[in-house]
Coordinates of C-alpha atoms in Angstrom, one line a residue:
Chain A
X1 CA -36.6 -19.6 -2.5
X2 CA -35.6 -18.3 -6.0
X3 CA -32.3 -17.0 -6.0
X4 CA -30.8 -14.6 -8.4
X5 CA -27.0 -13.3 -7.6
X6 CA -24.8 -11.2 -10.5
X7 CA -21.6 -10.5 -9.7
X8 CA -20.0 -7.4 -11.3
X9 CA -16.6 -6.7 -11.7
X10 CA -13.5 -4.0 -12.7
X11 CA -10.2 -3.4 -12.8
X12 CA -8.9 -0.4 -11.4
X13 CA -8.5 2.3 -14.5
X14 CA -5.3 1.7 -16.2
X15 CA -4.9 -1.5 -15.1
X16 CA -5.8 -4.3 -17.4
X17 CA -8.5 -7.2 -16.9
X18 CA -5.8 -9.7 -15.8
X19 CA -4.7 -7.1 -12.8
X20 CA -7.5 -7.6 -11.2
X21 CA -6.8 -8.3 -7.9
X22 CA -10.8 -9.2 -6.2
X23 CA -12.3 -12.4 -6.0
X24 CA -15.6 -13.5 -6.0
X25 CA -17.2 -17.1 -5.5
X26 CA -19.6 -18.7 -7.5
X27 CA -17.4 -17.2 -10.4
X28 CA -21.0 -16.5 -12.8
X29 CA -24.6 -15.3 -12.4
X30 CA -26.6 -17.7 -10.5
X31 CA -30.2 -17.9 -10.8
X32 CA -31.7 -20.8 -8.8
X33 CA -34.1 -22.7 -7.0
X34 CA -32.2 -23.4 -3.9
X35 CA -33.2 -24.1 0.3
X36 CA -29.5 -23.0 1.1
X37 CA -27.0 -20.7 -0.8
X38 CA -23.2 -19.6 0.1
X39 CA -21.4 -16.9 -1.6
X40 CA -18.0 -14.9 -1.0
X41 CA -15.9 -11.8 -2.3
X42 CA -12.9 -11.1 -1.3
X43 CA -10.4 -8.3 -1.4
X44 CA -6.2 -8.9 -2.6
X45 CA -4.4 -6.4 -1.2
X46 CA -2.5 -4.2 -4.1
X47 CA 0.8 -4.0 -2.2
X48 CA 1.3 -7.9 -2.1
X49 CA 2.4 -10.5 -4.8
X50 CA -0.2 -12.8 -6.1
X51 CA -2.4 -11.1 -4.1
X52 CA -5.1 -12.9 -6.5
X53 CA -4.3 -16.1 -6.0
X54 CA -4.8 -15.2 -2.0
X55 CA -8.2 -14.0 -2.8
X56 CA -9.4 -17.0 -4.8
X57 CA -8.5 -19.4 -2.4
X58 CA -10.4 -17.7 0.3
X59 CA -13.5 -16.9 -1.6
X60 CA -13.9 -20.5 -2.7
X61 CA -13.3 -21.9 1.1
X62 CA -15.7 -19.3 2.2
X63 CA -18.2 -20.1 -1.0
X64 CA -17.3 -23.7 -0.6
X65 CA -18.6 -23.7 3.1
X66 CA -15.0 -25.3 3.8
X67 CA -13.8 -22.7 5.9
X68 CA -15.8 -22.1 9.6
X69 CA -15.1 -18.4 10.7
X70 CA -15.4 -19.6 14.5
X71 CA -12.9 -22.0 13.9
X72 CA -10.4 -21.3 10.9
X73 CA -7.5 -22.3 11.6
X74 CA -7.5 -25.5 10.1
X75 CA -8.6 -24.6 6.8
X76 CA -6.3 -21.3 6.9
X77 CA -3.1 -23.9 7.3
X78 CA -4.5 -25.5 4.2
X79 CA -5.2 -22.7 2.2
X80 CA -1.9 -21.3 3.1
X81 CA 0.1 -24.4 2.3
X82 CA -1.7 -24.3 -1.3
X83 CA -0.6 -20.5 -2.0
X84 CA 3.0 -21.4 -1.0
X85 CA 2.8 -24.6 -3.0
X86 CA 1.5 -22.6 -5.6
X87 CA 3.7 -19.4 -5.6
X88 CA 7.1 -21.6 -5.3
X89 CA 6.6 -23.5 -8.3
X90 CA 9.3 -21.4 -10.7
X91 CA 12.5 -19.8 -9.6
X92 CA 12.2 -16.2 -8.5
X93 CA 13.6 -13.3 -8.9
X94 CA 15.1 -11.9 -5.2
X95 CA 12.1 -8.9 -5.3
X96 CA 9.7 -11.6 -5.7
X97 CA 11.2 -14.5 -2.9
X98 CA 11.0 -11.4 -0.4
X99 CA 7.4 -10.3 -1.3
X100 CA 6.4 -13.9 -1.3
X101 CA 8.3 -14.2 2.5
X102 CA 6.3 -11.5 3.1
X103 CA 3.0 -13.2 2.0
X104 CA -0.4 -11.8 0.4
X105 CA -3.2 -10.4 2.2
X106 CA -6.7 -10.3 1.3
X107 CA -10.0 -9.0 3.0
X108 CA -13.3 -11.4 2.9
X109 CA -16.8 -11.3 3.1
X110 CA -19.5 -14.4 2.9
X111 CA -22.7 -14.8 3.4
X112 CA -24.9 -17.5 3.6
X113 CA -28.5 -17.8 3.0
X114 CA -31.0 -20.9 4.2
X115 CA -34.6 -21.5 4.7
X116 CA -35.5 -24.4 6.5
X117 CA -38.0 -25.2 9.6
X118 CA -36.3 -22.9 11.5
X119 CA -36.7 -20.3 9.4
X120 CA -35.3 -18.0 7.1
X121 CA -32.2 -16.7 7.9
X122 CA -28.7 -15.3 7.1
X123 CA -25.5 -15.3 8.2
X124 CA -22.6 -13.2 6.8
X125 CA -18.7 -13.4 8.2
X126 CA -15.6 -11.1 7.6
X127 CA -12.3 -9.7 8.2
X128 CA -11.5 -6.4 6.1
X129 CA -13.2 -3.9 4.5
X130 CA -15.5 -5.8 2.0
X131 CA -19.2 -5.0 2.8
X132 CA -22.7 -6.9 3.2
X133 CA -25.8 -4.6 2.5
X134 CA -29.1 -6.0 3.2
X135 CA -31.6 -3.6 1.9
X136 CA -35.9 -4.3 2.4
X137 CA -38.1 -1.9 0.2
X138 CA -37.0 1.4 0.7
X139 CA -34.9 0.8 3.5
X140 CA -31.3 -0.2 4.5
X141 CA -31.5 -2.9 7.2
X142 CA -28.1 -3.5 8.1
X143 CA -24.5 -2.8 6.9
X144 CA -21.9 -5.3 7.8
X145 CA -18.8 -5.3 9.0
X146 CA -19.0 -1.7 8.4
X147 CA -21.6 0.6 9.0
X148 CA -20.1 4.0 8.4
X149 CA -18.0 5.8 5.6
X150 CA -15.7 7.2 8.3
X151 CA -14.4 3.7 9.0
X152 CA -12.9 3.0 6.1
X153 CA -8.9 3.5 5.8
X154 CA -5.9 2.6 4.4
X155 CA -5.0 0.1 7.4
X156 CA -7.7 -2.5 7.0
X157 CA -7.5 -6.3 8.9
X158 CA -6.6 -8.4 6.6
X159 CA -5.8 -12.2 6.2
X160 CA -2.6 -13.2 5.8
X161 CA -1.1 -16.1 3.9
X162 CA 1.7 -16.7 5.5
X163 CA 1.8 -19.4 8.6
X164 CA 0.5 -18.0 11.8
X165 CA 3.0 -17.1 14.3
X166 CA 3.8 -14.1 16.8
X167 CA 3.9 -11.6 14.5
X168 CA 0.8 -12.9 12.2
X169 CA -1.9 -14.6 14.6
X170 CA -4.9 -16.5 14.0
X171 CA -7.4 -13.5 12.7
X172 CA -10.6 -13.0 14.1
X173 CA -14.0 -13.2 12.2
X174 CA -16.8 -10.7 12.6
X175 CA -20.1 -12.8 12.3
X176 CA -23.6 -11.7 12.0
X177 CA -27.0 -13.8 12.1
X178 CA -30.4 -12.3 11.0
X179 CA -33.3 -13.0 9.0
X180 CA -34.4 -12.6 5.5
X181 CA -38.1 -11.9 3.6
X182 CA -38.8 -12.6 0.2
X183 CA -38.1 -9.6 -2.0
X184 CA -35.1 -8.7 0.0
X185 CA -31.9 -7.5 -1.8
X186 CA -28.3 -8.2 -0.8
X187 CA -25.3 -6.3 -1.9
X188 CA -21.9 -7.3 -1.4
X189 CA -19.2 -4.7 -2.1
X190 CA -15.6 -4.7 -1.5
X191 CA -14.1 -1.3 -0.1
X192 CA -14.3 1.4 -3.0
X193 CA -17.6 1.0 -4.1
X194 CA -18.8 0.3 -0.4
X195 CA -17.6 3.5 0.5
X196 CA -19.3 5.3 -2.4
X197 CA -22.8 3.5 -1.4
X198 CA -22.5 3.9 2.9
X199 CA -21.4 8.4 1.6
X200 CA -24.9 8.3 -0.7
X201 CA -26.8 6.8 2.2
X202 CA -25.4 8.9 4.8
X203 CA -26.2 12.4 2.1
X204 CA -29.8 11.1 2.3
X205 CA -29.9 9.0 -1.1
X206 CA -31.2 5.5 -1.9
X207 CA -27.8 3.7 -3.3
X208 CA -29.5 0.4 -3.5
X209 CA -32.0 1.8 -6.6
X210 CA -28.9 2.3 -9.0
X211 CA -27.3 -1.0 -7.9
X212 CA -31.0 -2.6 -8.6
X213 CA -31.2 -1.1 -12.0
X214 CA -27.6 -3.2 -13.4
X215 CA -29.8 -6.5 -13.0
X216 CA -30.5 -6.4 -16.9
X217 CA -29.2 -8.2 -19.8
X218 CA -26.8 -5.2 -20.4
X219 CA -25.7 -5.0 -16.3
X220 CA -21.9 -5.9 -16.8
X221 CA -21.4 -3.3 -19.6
X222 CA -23.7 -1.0 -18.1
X223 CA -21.9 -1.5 -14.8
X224 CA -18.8 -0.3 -16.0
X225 CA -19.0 2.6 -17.6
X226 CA -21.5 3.7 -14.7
X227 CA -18.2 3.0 -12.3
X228 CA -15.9 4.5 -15.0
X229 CA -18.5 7.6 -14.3
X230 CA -17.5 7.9 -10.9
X231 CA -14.3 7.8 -11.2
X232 CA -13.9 10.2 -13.8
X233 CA -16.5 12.3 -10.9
X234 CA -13.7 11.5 -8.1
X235 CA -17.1 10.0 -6.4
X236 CA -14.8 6.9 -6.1
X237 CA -11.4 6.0 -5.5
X238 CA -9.8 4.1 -8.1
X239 CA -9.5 0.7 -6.8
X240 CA -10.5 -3.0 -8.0
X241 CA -14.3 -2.8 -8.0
X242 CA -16.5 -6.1 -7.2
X243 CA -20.7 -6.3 -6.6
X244 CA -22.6 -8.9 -5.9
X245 CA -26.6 -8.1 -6.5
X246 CA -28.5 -10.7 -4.6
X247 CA -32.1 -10.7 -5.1
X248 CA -34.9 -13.5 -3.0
X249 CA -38.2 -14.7 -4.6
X250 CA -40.8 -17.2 -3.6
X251 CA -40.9 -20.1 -5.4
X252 CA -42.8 -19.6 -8.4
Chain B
X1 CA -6.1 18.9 -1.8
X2 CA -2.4 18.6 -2.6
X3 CA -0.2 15.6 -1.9
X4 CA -2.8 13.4 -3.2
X5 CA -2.7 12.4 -6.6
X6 CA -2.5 8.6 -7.8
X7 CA 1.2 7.3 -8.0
X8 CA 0.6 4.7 -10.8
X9 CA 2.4 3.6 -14.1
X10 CA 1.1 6.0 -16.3
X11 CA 1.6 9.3 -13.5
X12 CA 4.8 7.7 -11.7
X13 CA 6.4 9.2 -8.9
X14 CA 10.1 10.0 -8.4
X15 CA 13.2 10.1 -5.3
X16 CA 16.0 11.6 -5.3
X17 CA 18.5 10.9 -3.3
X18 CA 21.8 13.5 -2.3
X19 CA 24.3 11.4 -0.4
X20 CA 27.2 13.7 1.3
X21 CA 30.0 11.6 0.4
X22 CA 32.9 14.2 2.1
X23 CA 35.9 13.0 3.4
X24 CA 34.2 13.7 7.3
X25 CA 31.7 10.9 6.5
X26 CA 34.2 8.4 7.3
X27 CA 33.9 9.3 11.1
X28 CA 32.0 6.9 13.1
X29 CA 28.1 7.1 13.1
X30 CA 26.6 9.0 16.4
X31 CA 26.4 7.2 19.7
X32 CA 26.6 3.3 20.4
X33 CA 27.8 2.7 16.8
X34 CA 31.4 3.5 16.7
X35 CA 32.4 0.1 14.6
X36 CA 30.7 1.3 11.8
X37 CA 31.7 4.9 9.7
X38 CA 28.5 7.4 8.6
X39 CA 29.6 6.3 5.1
X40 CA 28.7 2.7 6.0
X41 CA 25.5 3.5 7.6
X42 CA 24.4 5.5 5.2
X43 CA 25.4 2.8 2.3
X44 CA 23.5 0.1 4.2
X45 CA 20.2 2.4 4.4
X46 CA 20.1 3.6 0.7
X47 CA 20.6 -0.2 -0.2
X48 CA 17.9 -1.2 2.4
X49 CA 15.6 1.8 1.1
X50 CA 15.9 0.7 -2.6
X51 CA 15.8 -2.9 -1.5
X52 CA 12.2 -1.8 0.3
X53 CA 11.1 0.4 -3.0
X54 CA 11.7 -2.6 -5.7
X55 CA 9.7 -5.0 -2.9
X56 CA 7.3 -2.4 -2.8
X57 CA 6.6 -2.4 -6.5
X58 CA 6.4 -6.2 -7.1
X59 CA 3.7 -8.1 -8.1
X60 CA 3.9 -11.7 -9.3
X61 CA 4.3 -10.3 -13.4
X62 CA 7.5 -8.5 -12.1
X63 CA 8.2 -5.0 -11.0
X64 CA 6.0 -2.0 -11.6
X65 CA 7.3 1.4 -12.3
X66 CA 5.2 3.2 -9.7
X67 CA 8.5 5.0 -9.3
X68 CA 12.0 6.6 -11.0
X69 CA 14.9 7.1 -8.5
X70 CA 18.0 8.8 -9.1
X71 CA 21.1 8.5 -5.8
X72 CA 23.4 11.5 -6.4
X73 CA 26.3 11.5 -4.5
X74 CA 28.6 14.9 -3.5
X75 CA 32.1 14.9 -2.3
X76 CA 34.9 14.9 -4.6
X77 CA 32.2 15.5 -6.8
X78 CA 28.9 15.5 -7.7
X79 CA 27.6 12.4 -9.5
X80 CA 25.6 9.6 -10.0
X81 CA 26.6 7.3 -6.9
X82 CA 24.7 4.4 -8.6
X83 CA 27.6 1.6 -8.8
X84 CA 27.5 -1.6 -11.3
X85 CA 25.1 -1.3 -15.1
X86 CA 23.3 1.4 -13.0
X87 CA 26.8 3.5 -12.7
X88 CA 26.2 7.2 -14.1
X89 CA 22.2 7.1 -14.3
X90 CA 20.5 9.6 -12.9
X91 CA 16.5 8.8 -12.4
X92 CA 16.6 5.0 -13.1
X93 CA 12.9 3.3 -13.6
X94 CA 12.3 0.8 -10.9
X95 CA 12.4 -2.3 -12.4
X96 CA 15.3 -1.5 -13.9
X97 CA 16.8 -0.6 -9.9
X98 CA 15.4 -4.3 -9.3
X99 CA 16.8 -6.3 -12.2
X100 CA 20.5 -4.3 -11.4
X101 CA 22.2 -4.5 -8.5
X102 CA 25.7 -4.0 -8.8
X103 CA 26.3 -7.3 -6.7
X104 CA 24.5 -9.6 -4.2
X105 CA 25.1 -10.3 -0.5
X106 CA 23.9 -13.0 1.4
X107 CA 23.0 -12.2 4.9
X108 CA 20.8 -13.8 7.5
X109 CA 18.2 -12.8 9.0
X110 CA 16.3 -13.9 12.6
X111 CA 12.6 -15.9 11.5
X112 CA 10.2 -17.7 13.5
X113 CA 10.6 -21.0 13.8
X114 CA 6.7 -22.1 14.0
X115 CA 7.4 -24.3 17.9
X116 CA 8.2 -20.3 19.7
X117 CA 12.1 -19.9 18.6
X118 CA 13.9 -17.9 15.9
X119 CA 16.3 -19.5 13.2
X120 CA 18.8 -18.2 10.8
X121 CA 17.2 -17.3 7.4
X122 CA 19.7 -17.1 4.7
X123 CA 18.3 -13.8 2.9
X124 CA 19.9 -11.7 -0.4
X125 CA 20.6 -8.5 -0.3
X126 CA 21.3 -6.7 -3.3
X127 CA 24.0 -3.7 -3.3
X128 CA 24.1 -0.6 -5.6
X129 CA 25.6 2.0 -3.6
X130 CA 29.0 1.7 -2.5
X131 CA 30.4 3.7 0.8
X132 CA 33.0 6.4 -0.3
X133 CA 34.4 9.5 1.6
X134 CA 36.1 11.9 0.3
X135 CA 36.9 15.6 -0.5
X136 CA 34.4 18.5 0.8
X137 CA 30.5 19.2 1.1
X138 CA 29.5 21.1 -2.2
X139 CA 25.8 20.8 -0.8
X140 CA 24.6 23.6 -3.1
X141 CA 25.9 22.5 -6.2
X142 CA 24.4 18.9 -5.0
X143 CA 20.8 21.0 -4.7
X144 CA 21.4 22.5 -7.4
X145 CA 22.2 19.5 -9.9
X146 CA 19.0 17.7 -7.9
X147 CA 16.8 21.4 -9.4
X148 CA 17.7 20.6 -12.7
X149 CA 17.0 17.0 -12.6
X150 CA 13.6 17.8 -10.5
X151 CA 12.7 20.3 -13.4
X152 CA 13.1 17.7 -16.1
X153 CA 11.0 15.5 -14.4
X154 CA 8.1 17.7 -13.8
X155 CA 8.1 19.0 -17.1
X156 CA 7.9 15.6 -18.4
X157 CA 5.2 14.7 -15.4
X158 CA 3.3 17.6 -14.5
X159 CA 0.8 15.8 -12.8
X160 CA 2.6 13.7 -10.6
X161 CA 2.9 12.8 -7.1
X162 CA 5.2 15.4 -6.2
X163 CA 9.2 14.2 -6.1
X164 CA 10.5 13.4 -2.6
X165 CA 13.8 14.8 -2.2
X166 CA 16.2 13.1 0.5
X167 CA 19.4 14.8 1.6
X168 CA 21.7 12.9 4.0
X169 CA 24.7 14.8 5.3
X170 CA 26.7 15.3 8.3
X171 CA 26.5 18.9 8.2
X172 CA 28.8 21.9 7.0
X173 CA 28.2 22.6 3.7
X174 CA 31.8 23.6 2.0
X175 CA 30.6 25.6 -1.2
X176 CA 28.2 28.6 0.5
X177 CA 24.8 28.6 2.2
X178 CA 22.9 26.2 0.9
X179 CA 19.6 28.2 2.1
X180 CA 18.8 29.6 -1.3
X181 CA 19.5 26.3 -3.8
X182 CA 17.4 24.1 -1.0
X183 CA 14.4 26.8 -1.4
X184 CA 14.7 27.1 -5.1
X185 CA 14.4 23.1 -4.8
X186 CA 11.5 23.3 -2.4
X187 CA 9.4 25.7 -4.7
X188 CA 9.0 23.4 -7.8
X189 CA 5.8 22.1 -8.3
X190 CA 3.7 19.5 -9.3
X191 CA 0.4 20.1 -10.3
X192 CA -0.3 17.6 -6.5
X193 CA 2.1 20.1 -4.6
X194 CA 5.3 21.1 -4.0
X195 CA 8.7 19.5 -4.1
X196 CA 9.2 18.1 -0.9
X197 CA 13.1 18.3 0.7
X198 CA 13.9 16.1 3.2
X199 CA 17.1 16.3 5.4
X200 CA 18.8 14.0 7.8
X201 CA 21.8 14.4 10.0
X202 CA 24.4 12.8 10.9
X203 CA 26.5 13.6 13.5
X204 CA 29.6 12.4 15.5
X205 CA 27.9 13.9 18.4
X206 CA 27.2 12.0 21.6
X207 CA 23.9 13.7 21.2
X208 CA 20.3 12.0 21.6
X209 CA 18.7 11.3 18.7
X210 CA 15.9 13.7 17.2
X211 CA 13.4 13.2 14.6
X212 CA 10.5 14.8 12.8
X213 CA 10.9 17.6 15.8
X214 CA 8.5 20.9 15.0
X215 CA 11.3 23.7 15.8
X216 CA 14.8 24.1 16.2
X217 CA 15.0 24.8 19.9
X218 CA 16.6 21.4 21.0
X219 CA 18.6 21.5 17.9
X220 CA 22.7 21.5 19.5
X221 CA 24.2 23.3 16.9
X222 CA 23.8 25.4 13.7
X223 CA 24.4 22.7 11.1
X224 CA 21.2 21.0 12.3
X225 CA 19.6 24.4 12.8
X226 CA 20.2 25.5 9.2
X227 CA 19.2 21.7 7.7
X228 CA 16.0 22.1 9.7
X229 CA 15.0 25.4 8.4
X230 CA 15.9 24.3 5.0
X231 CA 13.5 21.1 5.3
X232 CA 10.0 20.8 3.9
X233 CA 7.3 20.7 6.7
X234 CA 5.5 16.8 6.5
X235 CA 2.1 16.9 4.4
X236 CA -0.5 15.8 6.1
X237 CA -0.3 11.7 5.4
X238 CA 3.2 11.6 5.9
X239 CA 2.1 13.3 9.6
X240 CA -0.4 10.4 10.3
X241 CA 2.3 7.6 9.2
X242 CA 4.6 9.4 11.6
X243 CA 2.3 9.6 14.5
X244 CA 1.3 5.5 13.3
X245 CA 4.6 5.2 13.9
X246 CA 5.0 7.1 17.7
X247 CA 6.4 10.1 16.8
X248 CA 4.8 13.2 18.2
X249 CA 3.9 15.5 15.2
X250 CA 2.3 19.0 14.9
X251 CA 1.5 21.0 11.7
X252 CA 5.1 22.4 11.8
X253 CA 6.5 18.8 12.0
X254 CA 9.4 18.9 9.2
X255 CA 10.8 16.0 7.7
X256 CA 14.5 16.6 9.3
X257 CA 16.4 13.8 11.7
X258 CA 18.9 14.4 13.8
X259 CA 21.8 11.7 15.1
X260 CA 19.7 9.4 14.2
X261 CA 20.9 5.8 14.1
X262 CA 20.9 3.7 11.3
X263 CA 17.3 2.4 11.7
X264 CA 16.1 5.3 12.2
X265 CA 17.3 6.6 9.2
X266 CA 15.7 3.1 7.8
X267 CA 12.3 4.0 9.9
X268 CA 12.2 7.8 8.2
X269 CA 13.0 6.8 5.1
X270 CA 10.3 4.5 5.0
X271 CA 7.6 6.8 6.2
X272 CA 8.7 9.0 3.5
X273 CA 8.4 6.3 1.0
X274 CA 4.7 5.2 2.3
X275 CA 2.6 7.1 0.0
X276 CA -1.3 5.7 0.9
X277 CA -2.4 6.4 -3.0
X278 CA -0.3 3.7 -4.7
X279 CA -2.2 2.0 -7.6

C-alpha cells in the first residue's frame, strides 16, 4: 500500500508552541510504501505536571508497537519508571514534588494498519477521549472509541503515570479490528477537534471533506488559522488541537 | 450562558476569602472534634485550600496565574490575614501564594506501599494563615471591604470568570444585618455572571452536619438561616461537581454548609474551586 499520514498540530490560543501538551507518533509527515504501519496520538492532561512528557512516552510505545493494549502492564511499569526517572532529575519546588506525587495523565489512541495474506486490516486501541475516524467515499464507517458528541466530558479515562495500586489500577483498553480498502481515509483527532467533527456529522455535514482539503503543501499553515477560525466561532473549545490525515493508495 | 468563560492567564480568575476571626472562634469545632478550636480548623482548611490552588496551577515551568486570591480576616479587625512576605496583601497572584509561605511543616501522610499496606510519607505543608480569635464579628464591614476589593477587580477584569467569594463564620454578626452588604456583594458582575458568595458555618452545636441543602427548613437556628439566605444559589457546574460528589442538589441548591467538619469544609471548598474551563 502507499501510505500518506500528516499530522497537524496547535496550541491552545494564548498558550505558546512549547505548551503544547498532545503527542503524536511518527513525529513528521510520512509518505510510504509500507505492508504494515503503526501510528499514535495522545492527549496530556492540562491539570498535571509534565503532562507532555506523559504523552510522548505513550505515543512512541504505542507507535513503537512496544506496548500490547491486551496486556500493558509491563510496558506501563517501564514507561512509568522513565517519567519518574525523568521528572526527579532537579530539585523541586514543594507545588511541583506534590503534582509529580500526584502523577500525569494522558489519553491515547493508535492504530495500526497491515496487509498481508490475510488481508487488509486495521486495528485501533484507546483509553480517553482521542478519536479514530475511518471515512470510505462519502461515508463515515466507524468512529472509535467514541461515537457520539454527547459523550464527551470533562471526566475522561485517562492513563496514569504513577505505579498501579488501589487507588490507580491497571486501565483497560478499548480495541477494535476491521478492514480497510484502498482510497480509504483515517483521521485521528484528540478531544476538541473530535467533538467539532462527530457535532458536523451529527448536523448532517461531511467533516471529512475540510479535513481532506489540509493535505497540501500549505496544510499546516492552512490548518491553523482554519482552527483559529473556530475558535474565534466558539465552534471549538479551546484546547490543544492534534490531526492525523491518513490516506491508503495502491501501489503505484 | 453565564458561569462559563475561560479561566486562563490572560482572563484570570479571583477568591476571596472572609475568615471570622472573633474571639467565639476559639470554641471547639462542632461534634467529634472537641481537641481542636474553629480557629484551628479553619486555619488548617484555608492552608489546605491554597495548598490545593498553587498544586492546581502547576505545571513543570512553575506556577500559572490562572488565579489571584486575597484571605481577609475580621475580628479585632478587618485585614489581610495573610501572615509571612504575604502579610497585608490583599489579592496575591498565585505563584506568588506558591513561592511564599510564611513557613513550612512537615507532616506525614498514609501512601501505598505497592505489596497491599500503607506507609508513612513524609509530606510539606506550607502555612500562610495563622489561627487567631479575637474581639467581635464586624461581618458587614468584612463584606463590605471584600465589595470594594471585588469592584477593583472587575473593573480591571471585566470578562472574567466571575470571583468566588468564601465567607467562614460561626455566626452572629456584631456590627448590623449583614443582609444588605452580602447582596450588594452578590450583585457585581462579570461580563460571565454574577459574584458568587459562599457561606460556611461553624457551629459549637452538637448538630448534624448540613451542606449544599436547597431551603432553610432543617436549618436549627437563625444564624444559619440568615447565612443561608444570604448565599449565592450553585451555578449549574458547581451543581454537577456536587452531585459527582454525593450530594443531593436541586436548582435552589446554595452554596452554604452547616457544622460541617473540617473536611467537609475541605470537600466544599474544593468543589467551589473546580472550575471545568481552566486553560
Amino acid at each position: 500500500m502507499e501510505l500518506y499520514a500528516q499530522p497537524f498540530w496547535a496550541p491552545k490560543a494564548g498558550n505558546s508552541e512549547v505548551e503544547y501538551e498532545d503527542a503524536f507518533y511518527p513525529p513528521h509527515l510520512i509518505e510510504t510504501k509500507t505492508n504494515s504501519f503503526r501510528i499514535a496520538i495522545a492527549d496530556g492532561a492540562t491539570e498535571t505536571s509534565f503532562a507532555k512528557l506523559w504523552a510522548q512516552l505513550l505515543v512512541k510505545a504505542v507507535g513503537k508497537g512496544r506496548l500490547d493494549p491486551m496486556c500493558p502492564t509491563p510496558t506501563l511499569a517501564q514507561l512509568r519508571s522513565c517519567w519518574q526517572r525523568v521528572v526527579s532529575r532537579k530539585s523541586l519546588p514543594w507545588y511541583a514534588e506534590e503534582k509529580v506525587r500526584l502523577g500525569a495523565f494522558s489519553a491515547i489512541l493508535g492504530l495500526s494498519l497491515s496487509e498481508d495474506l490475510t488481508g487488509r486490516n486495521w486495528k485501533a486501541c484507546a483509553i480517553g477521549d482521542c478519536c479514530l475516524f475511518h471515512v470510505r467515499g462519502n461515508n463515515l464507517l466507524r468512529s472509535f472509541p467514541l461515537a457520539h458528541s454527547s459523550e464527551f466530558n470533562n471526566r475522561p479515562h485517562l492513563i496514569s503515570s504513577i505505579p498501579e495500586c488501589a487507588a490507580n489500577p491497571s486501565p483497560t483498553f478499548s480495541t477494535v479490528t476491521d478492514e480497510w480498502c484502498f482510497e480509504d481515509h483515517f483521521f485521528m483527532m484528540s478531544d476538541a477537534l473530535a467533538s467539532w467533527f462527530l457535532q458536523r456529522y451529527e448536523s448532517g455535514d461531511s467533516p471529512w471533506e475540510l479535513i481532506q482539503n489540509l493535505n497540501t503543501v500549505d496544510g499546516p499553515r492552512d490548518f491553523q488559522s482554519w482552527i483559529a477560525d473556530l475558535r474565534g466561532s466558539m465552534l471549538l473549545k479551546n484546547d490543544d488541537v492534534t490531526l492525523v490525515s491518513i490516506s491508503i493508495a495502491q501501489d503505484s | 450562558m453565564p458561569y462559563t468563560a475561560e479561566v486562563s492567564r490572560a482572563n484570570p480568575s479571583c477568591f476571596l476569602f472572609l475568615i471570622d476571626q472573633s474571639g467565639s472562634m476559639s470554641d471547639p469545632f462542632g461534634a467529634g472534634e472537641a481537641s481542636k478550636t474553629k480557629a484551628q480548623g479553619v486555619a488548617d482548611a484555608i492552608n489546605k485550600l491554597l495548598q490545593n490552588l498553587v498544586i492546581k496551577c502547576a505545571k513543570s515551568e512553575g506556577v500559572r496565574d490562572y488565579y489571584q486570591v486575597g484571605v481577609l480576616g475580621y475580628g479585632a479587625q478587618v485585614a489581610s490575614a495573610f501572615g509571612g512576605q504575604l502579610s497585608g496583601r490583599d489579592l496575591v497572584p498565585i505563584s506568588e501564594i506558591g513561592a511564599s509561605p510564611a513557613r513550612m511543616d512537615l507532616r506525614t501522610k498514609k501512601v501505598e506501599d505497592g505489596a497491599g499496606g500503607l506507609v508513612d510519607q513524609p509530606i510539606k505543608f506550607p502555612i500562610w494563615f495563622e489561627p487567631t480569635a479575637s474581639g467581635g464579628t464586624p461581618m458587614c464591614q468584612a463584606l463590605a471591604r471584600a465589595k470594594t476589593l471585588i469592584e477593583g477587580w472587575l473593573s480591571q477584569h471585566p470578562t472574567c470568570f466571575p470571583p468566588i467569594v468564601i465567607n467562614i463564620t460561626d455566626g452572629e454578626s456584631t456590627d448590623g444585618d449583614p443582609n444588605s452588604a452580602a447582596s450588594g456583594l452578590r450583585e457585581l458582575t462579570s461580563q460571565d455572571g454574577n459574584v458568587l458568595l459562599f457561606n460556611v458555618h461553624l457551629s459549637s452545636q452538637q448538630a448534624t452536619p448540613i451542606t449544599f441543602p436547597d431551603s432553610d427548613v432543617a436549618l436549627p437556628d437563625q444564624f444559619a438561616k440568615l447565612l443561608f439566605s444570604m448565599s449565592s444559589p450553585l451555578p449549574s457546574y458547581m451543581r454537577n461537581a456536587a452531585q459527582q460528589e454525593g450530594f443531593p442538589v436541586s436548582e435552589s441548591t446554595r452554596g452554604f454548609a452547616f457544622n460541617a467538619d473540617v473536611v467537609a469544609v475541605i470537600q466544599f471548598l474544593d468543589i467551589g474551586t473546580r472550575p471545568s474551563n481552566l486553560r
